[in-house]
Coordinates of C-alpha atoms in Angstrom, one line a residue:
M1 CA 0.0 0.0 0.0
L2 CA -1.5 -2.5 3.3
S3 CA 0.9 -0.3 -1.4
F4 CA -2.4 0.2 0.2
R5 CA -2.0 -0.5 3.9
P6 CA -0.2 0.8 6.8
L7 CA 3.5 0.0 6.9
L8 CA 2.3 -2.0 9.9
V9 CA -0.9 -2.8 7.1
I10 CA -3.4 -1.3 9.1
S11 CA -0.3 -0.9 11.3
W12 CA -0.7 -4.4 12.7
C13 CA 2.4 -4.6 14.9
I14 CA 3.8 -6.1 18.0
F15 CA 6.7 -6.1 20.2
S16 CA 7.5 -8.9 22.8
L17 CA 7.9 -8.4 26.5
L18 CA 9.2 -11.1 28.8
T19 CA 7.1 -11.5 31.9
A20 CA 8.7 -9.5 34.6
T21 CA 10.2 -11.7 37.2
P22 CA 13.2 -11.4 39.6
L23 CA 16.5 -12.5 38.2
A24 CA 16.5 -15.6 40.5
A25 CA 13.1 -16.6 39.2
K26 CA 14.3 -16.1 35.6
A27 CA 17.3 -18.3 36.2
A28 CA 14.8 -21.0 37.4
M29 CA 12.5 -20.4 34.5
P30 CA 14.7 -20.0 31.3
D31 CA 11.6 -20.3 29.1
A32 CA 9.8 -17.3 30.5
E33 CA 6.4 -16.7 28.9
V34 CA 6.3 -14.3 26.0
I35 CA 3.5 -11.8 25.7
L36 CA 3.1 -10.4 22.2
N37 CA 2.0 -6.7 22.5
Y38 CA 0.4 -5.6 19.2
N39 CA -0.7 -2.3 17.9
V40 CA -3.8 -1.7 15.8
N41 CA -3.6 1.7 14.5
A42 CA -4.2 2.6 10.8
S43 CA -3.5 6.1 9.4
N44 CA -7.3 6.7 9.9
S45 CA -9.4 3.7 9.1
W46 CA -8.3 1.0 6.6
Y47 CA -11.6 -0.2 5.4
P48 CA -12.5 -3.0 5.4
Y49 CA -9.4 -4.4 7.0
Y50 CA -9.3 -2.2 10.1
I51 CA -12.0 0.3 11.2
A52 CA -11.1 2.6 14.0
Q53 CA -13.2 3.4 17.0
T54 CA -15.8 0.7 16.2
P55 CA -15.0 -2.1 18.6
E56 CA -18.2 -3.9 17.7
A57 CA -17.1 -4.0 14.0
P58 CA -13.3 -3.5 13.9
G59 CA -12.8 -4.6 10.4
V60 CA -11.6 -8.0 8.8
L61 CA -8.2 -8.0 10.4
G62 CA -9.5 -6.4 13.5
E63 CA -11.5 -9.6 14.0
I64 CA -9.2 -12.2 12.5
I65 CA -5.9 -11.4 14.1
P66 CA -7.2 -11.8 17.7
K67 CA -8.8 -15.0 16.7
I68 CA -5.5 -16.3 15.3
L69 CA -3.6 -15.4 18.3
A70 CA -6.2 -17.0 20.6
L71 CA -6.3 -20.2 18.6
A72 CA -2.5 -20.4 18.5
N73 CA -2.6 -20.0 22.3
I74 CA -0.4 -16.8 22.1
K75 CA -1.0 -14.3 24.8
S76 CA -1.2 -10.7 23.7
R77 CA -1.7 -7.1 24.8
K78 CA -3.1 -4.5 22.5
H79 CA -1.6 -0.9 22.2
N80 CA -2.6 2.1 20.3
F81 CA 0.6 3.8 19.0
P82 CA 0.5 6.5 16.2
P83 CA 1.9 5.2 12.8
K84 CA 5.2 7.2 13.1
R85 CA 6.0 5.5 16.4
T86 CA 5.1 2.0 15.2
N87 CA 7.1 2.5 12.1
Q88 CA 10.2 3.5 14.1
A89 CA 9.7 0.6 16.4
L90 CA 9.6 -1.9 13.5
E91 CA 12.7 -0.5 12.0
K92 CA 14.6 -0.8 15.3
G93 CA 13.4 -4.3 15.9
F94 CA 11.0 -3.7 18.8
L95 CA 8.0 -5.1 16.9
D96 CA 7.4 -8.7 16.4
F97 CA 5.0 -8.8 13.5
D98 CA 2.7 -6.9 11.2
V99 CA 0.3 -7.9 8.5
V100 CA 1.6 -7.2 5.0
S101 CA 1.5 -8.6 1.4
P102 CA 4.7 -9.8 -0.1
S103 CA 3.4 -8.1 -3.3
W104 CA 4.1 -4.7 -1.7
F105 CA 7.9 -5.4 -1.6
E106 CA 10.5 -5.2 -4.3
E107 CA 10.6 -8.7 -6.0
K108 CA 8.1 -9.8 -3.4
Q109 CA 10.8 -10.6 -0.9
L110 CA 10.6 -9.9 2.8
A111 CA 13.6 -8.9 4.7
D112 CA 15.8 -11.7 6.1
T113 CA 14.8 -10.8 9.6
F114 CA 11.2 -12.0 9.0
V115 CA 9.4 -15.1 8.1
A116 CA 5.9 -15.2 6.5
S117 CA 2.8 -17.1 7.7
N118 CA 0.5 -18.9 5.4
P119 CA -1.8 -16.6 3.4
I120 CA -4.7 -15.1 5.3
M121 CA -6.7 -13.6 2.5
P122 CA -6.2 -12.1 -1.0
I123 CA -5.6 -8.4 -1.4
M124 CA -5.5 -6.1 -4.5
E125 CA -4.6 -2.5 -5.1
N126 CA -5.2 -0.3 -8.2
I127 CA -4.3 3.0 -9.7
V128 CA -7.4 5.1 -8.7
V129 CA -8.6 8.0 -10.8
L130 CA -11.7 10.0 -11.7
E131 CA -14.0 8.3 -14.0
K132 CA -13.2 10.6 -16.8
N133 CA -9.5 9.7 -16.7
Q134 CA -9.9 5.9 -16.5
Q135 CA -8.8 5.1 -20.1
R136 CA -5.6 7.2 -19.6
W137 CA -4.5 5.0 -16.8
Q138 CA -4.7 1.5 -18.1
R139 CA -1.0 0.8 -18.0
L140 CA 1.0 0.6 -14.7
S141 CA 4.0 2.1 -16.4
Q142 CA 2.1 5.4 -16.6
I143 CA 2.9 6.1 -13.0
K144 CA 6.7 6.5 -13.8
G145 CA 8.0 10.0 -13.0
R146 CA 4.5 11.2 -12.1
N147 CA 3.1 12.6 -8.8
I148 CA 1.0 9.8 -7.4
G149 CA -1.3 10.0 -4.3
T150 CA -0.1 7.6 -1.5
V151 CA -0.9 7.1 2.1
R152 CA 1.6 8.2 4.7
G153 CA 3.5 5.3 6.2
Y154 CA 2.3 2.7 3.7
L155 CA 4.7 0.4 1.8
Y156 CA 5.0 0.6 -2.1
H157 CA 7.3 -1.8 -3.9
D158 CA 8.0 0.6 -6.7
D159 CA 7.9 4.1 -5.0
N160 CA 11.4 4.9 -6.5
E161 CA 9.6 5.1 -9.9
F162 CA 7.2 7.9 -9.0
T163 CA 7.0 10.9 -6.7
R164 CA 4.9 10.1 -3.6
V165 CA 2.3 12.7 -2.6
D166 CA 1.4 11.5 0.9
F167 CA -2.0 11.9 2.5
K168 CA -3.4 10.8 5.9
S169 CA -5.7 8.0 4.6
E170 CA -7.6 6.5 1.7
R171 CA -10.4 8.9 2.4
E172 CA -8.0 11.9 1.9
L173 CA -6.9 10.3 -1.5
I174 CA -10.4 10.4 -2.8
L175 CA -10.9 13.9 -1.7
A176 CA -7.7 14.9 -3.3
L177 CA -8.6 13.4 -6.6
H178 CA -11.9 15.4 -6.7
K179 CA -10.1 18.6 -5.7
G180 CA -7.6 18.2 -8.5
R181 CA -4.7 18.0 -6.2
I182 CA -3.5 14.8 -7.8
E183 CA -4.6 12.9 -11.1
A184 CA -4.0 9.4 -9.8
A185 CA -3.5 7.6 -6.5
I186 CA -2.6 4.0 -5.4
S187 CA -5.2 2.4 -3.1
G188 CA -6.7 -0.9 -2.3
D189 CA -9.9 -1.6 -4.3
Y190 CA -12.1 -2.1 -1.2
P191 CA -11.0 1.1 0.6
A192 CA -11.2 3.2 -2.5
L193 CA -14.7 2.0 -3.4
Y194 CA -15.8 2.3 0.2
W195 CA -14.8 5.9 0.6
A196 CA -16.0 6.9 -2.8
K197 CA -19.4 5.6 -1.8
E198 CA -19.3 7.2 1.7
L199 CA -18.3 10.6 0.3
N200 CA -20.5 10.3 -2.9
L201 CA -17.5 11.1 -5.0
P202 CA -17.3 8.5 -7.9
I203 CA -14.0 7.1 -8.8
S204 CA -12.7 4.4 -11.2
L205 CA -10.2 1.6 -10.6
A206 CA -7.6 1.6 -13.4
A207 CA -4.5 -0.5 -13.8
V208 CA -3.6 -3.1 -11.2
H209 CA -0.7 -2.0 -9.0
S210 CA -0.3 -5.2 -7.0
S211 CA -2.1 -8.3 -6.1
G212 CA -1.3 -11.0 -3.7
D213 CA -2.1 -12.3 -0.2
L214 CA -2.0 -10.8 3.3
V215 CA 0.3 -12.7 5.6
I216 CA 1.7 -12.2 9.1
R217 CA 5.2 -11.1 8.8
L218 CA 6.9 -12.5 12.0
R219 CA 10.3 -11.6 13.3
K220 CA 12.6 -14.7 13.0
E221 CA 13.4 -14.8 16.7
H222 CA 9.7 -16.0 17.1
I223 CA 9.9 -18.6 14.3
A224 CA 8.8 -21.3 16.9
L225 CA 5.4 -19.7 16.9
L226 CA 4.9 -20.0 13.2
P227 CA 3.4 -23.6 13.1
A228 CA 0.9 -22.6 15.7
I229 CA 0.0 -19.4 13.8
N230 CA -0.3 -21.3 10.5
Q231 CA -2.6 -24.0 12.1
A232 CA -4.8 -21.3 13.5
I233 CA -5.2 -19.7 10.1
Q234 CA -6.1 -23.0 8.6
T235 CA -8.5 -23.8 11.4
L236 CA -10.3 -20.5 10.7
K237 CA -10.4 -21.4 6.9
D238 CA -11.6 -25.0 7.3
S239 CA -14.4 -23.9 9.7
G240 CA -15.6 -21.2 7.3
E241 CA -15.3 -18.5 10.0
L242 CA -12.5 -16.6 8.2
Q243 CA -14.6 -16.4 5.1
Q244 CA -17.7 -15.4 7.1
I245 CA -15.7 -12.4 8.6
I246 CA -14.5 -11.4 5.1
D247 CA -17.9 -11.6 3.7
K248 CA -19.3 -9.5 6.6
Y249 CA -17.2 -6.5 5.5
T250 CA -17.0 -7.0 1.7
L251 CA -20.4 -8.2 0.5
A252 CA -23.1 -5.7 -0.3
T253 CA -26.1 -5.9 2.1
P254 CA -29.1 -7.4 0.3

């Protein structure tokens, strides 16, 4: 994003804290329990993946990630950091995971310090334009050297090829398109269509910018947790619960 998504894709991030114990107790308990502290804080709301300030309907990932952690029997503690702070924490290695799509990265490769879970769900982003400009943006190569609307803190695998014009959220991207501040933006299809509908500001989805799957990007020091995380993802898929959550936020109400 997410590329469309927070650098921490909705900013889904965590840092681990060892349970506080006296030094003598730690010596007697070398395998002290790890609590994964995670942050759920998008730039605004990352519909339908994360929706801020609506605990009864927090979005697809807002519901799925806690279920994965619970099924994997991984204890967690939720925080609410601003994007800048979470980004810095990830860079410095204080965060343990976020939710990303490998398609957002150059050559679809994560850094060597991370491992990826099995796919959670598909994700796609497009070049987003006004309806009158759709035919002019049918090739991805057209973004080269241009000013392109992006979301502050989001990952874009090719942002060396265009000039980023950062905004706070996908909502602000749609407003900027209609105000003529930018001619094209990069956004996930669901967030762009959602905000266009909410704001009553029509847009068109042009060339596909990236497509892939969302995964949990886990720091390698926690690789031992990966099998349990993957099993939890598979359990949610096999039970149909994961698809039910996705449908709840992405299918039109009859």
